[in-house]
Coordinates of C-alpha atoms in Angstrom, one line a residue:
X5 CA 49.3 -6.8 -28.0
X6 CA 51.5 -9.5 -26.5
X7 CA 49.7 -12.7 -26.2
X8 CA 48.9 -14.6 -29.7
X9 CA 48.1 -18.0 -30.8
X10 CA 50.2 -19.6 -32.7
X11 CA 51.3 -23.6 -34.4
X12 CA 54.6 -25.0 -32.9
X13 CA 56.1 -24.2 -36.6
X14 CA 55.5 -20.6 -36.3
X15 CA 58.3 -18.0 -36.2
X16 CA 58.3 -14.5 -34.5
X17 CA 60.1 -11.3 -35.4
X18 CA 58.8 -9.1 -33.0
X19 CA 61.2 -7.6 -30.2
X20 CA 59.1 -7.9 -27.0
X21 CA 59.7 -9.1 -23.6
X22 CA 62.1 -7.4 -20.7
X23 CA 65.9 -6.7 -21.4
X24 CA 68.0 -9.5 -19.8
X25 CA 64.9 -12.1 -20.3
X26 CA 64.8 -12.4 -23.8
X27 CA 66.9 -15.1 -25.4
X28 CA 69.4 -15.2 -28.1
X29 CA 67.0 -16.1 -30.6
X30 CA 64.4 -13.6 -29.3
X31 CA 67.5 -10.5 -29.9
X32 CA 68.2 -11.8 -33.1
X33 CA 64.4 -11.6 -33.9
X34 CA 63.3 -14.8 -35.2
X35 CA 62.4 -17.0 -32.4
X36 CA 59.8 -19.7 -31.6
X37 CA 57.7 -21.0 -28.8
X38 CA 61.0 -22.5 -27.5
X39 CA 62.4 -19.0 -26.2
X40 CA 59.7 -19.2 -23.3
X41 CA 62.1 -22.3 -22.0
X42 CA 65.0 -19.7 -21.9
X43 CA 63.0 -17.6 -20.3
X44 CA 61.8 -19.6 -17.6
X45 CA 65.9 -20.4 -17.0
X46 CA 66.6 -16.4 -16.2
X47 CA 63.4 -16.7 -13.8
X48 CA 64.8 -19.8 -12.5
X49 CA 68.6 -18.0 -11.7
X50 CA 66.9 -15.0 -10.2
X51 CA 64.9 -17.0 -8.0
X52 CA 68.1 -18.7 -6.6
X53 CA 70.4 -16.1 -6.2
X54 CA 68.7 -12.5 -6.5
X55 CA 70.9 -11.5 -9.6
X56 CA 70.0 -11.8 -13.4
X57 CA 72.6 -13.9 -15.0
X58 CA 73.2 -11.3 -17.7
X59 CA 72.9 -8.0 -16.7
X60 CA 74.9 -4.6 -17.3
X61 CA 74.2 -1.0 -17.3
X62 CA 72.9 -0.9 -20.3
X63 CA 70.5 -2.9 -22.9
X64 CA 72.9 -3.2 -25.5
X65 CA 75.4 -4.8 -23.2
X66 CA 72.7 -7.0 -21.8
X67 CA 71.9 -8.4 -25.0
X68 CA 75.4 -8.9 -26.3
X69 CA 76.2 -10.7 -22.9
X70 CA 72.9 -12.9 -23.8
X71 CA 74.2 -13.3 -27.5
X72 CA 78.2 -14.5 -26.0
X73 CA 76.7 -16.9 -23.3
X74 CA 78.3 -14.5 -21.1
X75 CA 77.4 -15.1 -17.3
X76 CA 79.2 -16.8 -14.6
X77 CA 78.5 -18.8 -11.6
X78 CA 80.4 -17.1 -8.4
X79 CA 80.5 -19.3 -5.2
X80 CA 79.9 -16.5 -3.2
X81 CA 76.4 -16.2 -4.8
X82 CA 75.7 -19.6 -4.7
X83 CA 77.1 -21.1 -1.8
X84 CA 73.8 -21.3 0.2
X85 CA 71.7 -22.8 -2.8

Protein backbone atom coordinates (compact mmCIF):
# COMPACT_ATOMS: atom_id res chain seq x y z
CA UNK A 1 0.00 0.00 0.00
CA UNK A 2 1.35 3.28 -1.27
CA UNK A 3 -1.23 5.93 -1.02
CA UNK A 4 -2.25 7.18 2.75
CA UNK A 5 -3.76 10.04 4.28
CA UNK A 6 -1.97 11.88 6.29
CA UNK A 7 -1.73 15.89 8.44
CA UNK A 8 0.96 18.22 7.00
CA UNK A 9 2.92 17.39 10.40
CA UNK A 10 3.20 13.85 9.74
CA UNK A 11 6.52 12.11 9.11
CA UNK A 12 7.29 8.89 6.96
CA UNK A 13 9.92 6.22 7.34
CA UNK A 14 9.00 4.01 4.70
CA UNK A 15 11.44 3.53 1.62
CA UNK A 16 9.05 3.67 -1.36
CA UNK A 17 9.11 5.38 -4.58
CA UNK A 18 11.59 4.72 -7.78
CA UNK A 19 15.46 4.95 -7.45
CA UNK A 20 16.67 8.34 -8.75
CA UNK A 21 13.09 9.97 -7.79
CA UNK A 22 13.16 9.77 -4.23
CA UNK A 23 14.70 12.81 -2.38
CA UNK A 24 17.34 13.17 0.18
CA UNK A 25 14.99 13.12 2.87
CA UNK A 26 12.98 10.24 1.41
CA UNK A 27 16.79 8.05 1.40
CA UNK A 28 17.45 9.03 4.74
CA UNK A 29 13.81 7.83 5.66
CA UNK A 30 12.10 10.46 7.48
CA UNK A 31 10.45 12.60 5.03
CA UNK A 32 7.24 14.63 4.70
CA UNK A 33 4.59 15.62 2.23
CA UNK A 34 7.32 18.12 0.94
CA UNK A 35 9.46 15.28 -0.83
CA UNK A 36 6.54 15.09 -3.56
CA UNK A 37 7.92 18.80 -4.55
CA UNK A 38 11.42 17.09 -5.16
CA UNK A 39 9.88 14.73 -6.96
CA UNK A 40 7.95 16.60 -9.23
CA UNK A 41 11.70 18.54 -9.98
CA UNK A 42 13.29 15.02 -11.31
CA UNK A 43 9.94 14.67 -13.52
CA UNK A 44 10.39 18.19 -14.50
CA UNK A 45 14.44 17.57 -15.69
CA UNK A 46 13.48 14.38 -17.47
CA UNK A 47 10.84 16.06 -19.32
CA UNK A 48 13.36 18.62 -20.63
CA UNK A 49 16.15 16.82 -21.43
CA UNK A 50 15.46 12.91 -21.51
CA UNK A 51 18.06 12.13 -18.70
CA UNK A 52 17.47 11.75 -14.91
CA UNK A 53 19.60 14.30 -13.19
CA UNK A 54 21.02 11.64 -10.83
CA UNK A 55 21.46 8.50 -12.30
CA UNK A 56 24.35 5.72 -12.25
CA UNK A 57 24.58 2.05 -12.69
CA UNK A 58 23.59 1.29 -9.67
CA UNK A 59 21.02 2.28 -6.66
CA UNK A 60 23.45 2.88 -4.16
CA UNK A 61 25.29 5.38 -6.38
CA UNK A 62 22.01 6.89 -7.36
CA UNK A 63 21.14 7.68 -3.95
CA UNK A 64 24.51 8.90 -2.79
CA UNK A 65 24.54 11.27 -5.91
CA UNK A 66 20.90 12.37 -4.59
CA UNK A 67 22.34 12.73 -0.89
CA UNK A 68 25.74 15.06 -2.46
CA UNK A 69 23.54 17.31 -4.79
CA UNK A 70 25.48 15.63 -7.34
CA UNK A 71 24.09 16.45 -10.95
CA UNK A 72 25.19 18.82 -13.54
CA UNK A 73 23.80 20.85 -16.24
CA UNK A 74 25.78 20.15 -19.65
CA UNK A 75 25.03 22.56 -22.56
CA UNK A 76 25.03 19.99 -24.89
CA UNK A 77 21.86 18.59 -23.12
CA UNK A 78 20.27 21.73 -22.76
CA UNK A 79 21.00 23.85 -25.48
CA UNK A 80 17.65 23.40 -27.26
CA UNK A 81 15.46 23.97 -24.00
Amino acid sequence: ETATKFHKTSVFHDNVGSVGYTSPQMIQQAYTWCCDNWSCGIICYAMFSDELPFDSMSAWLTNEKVLQGSYEFSAALWKDV
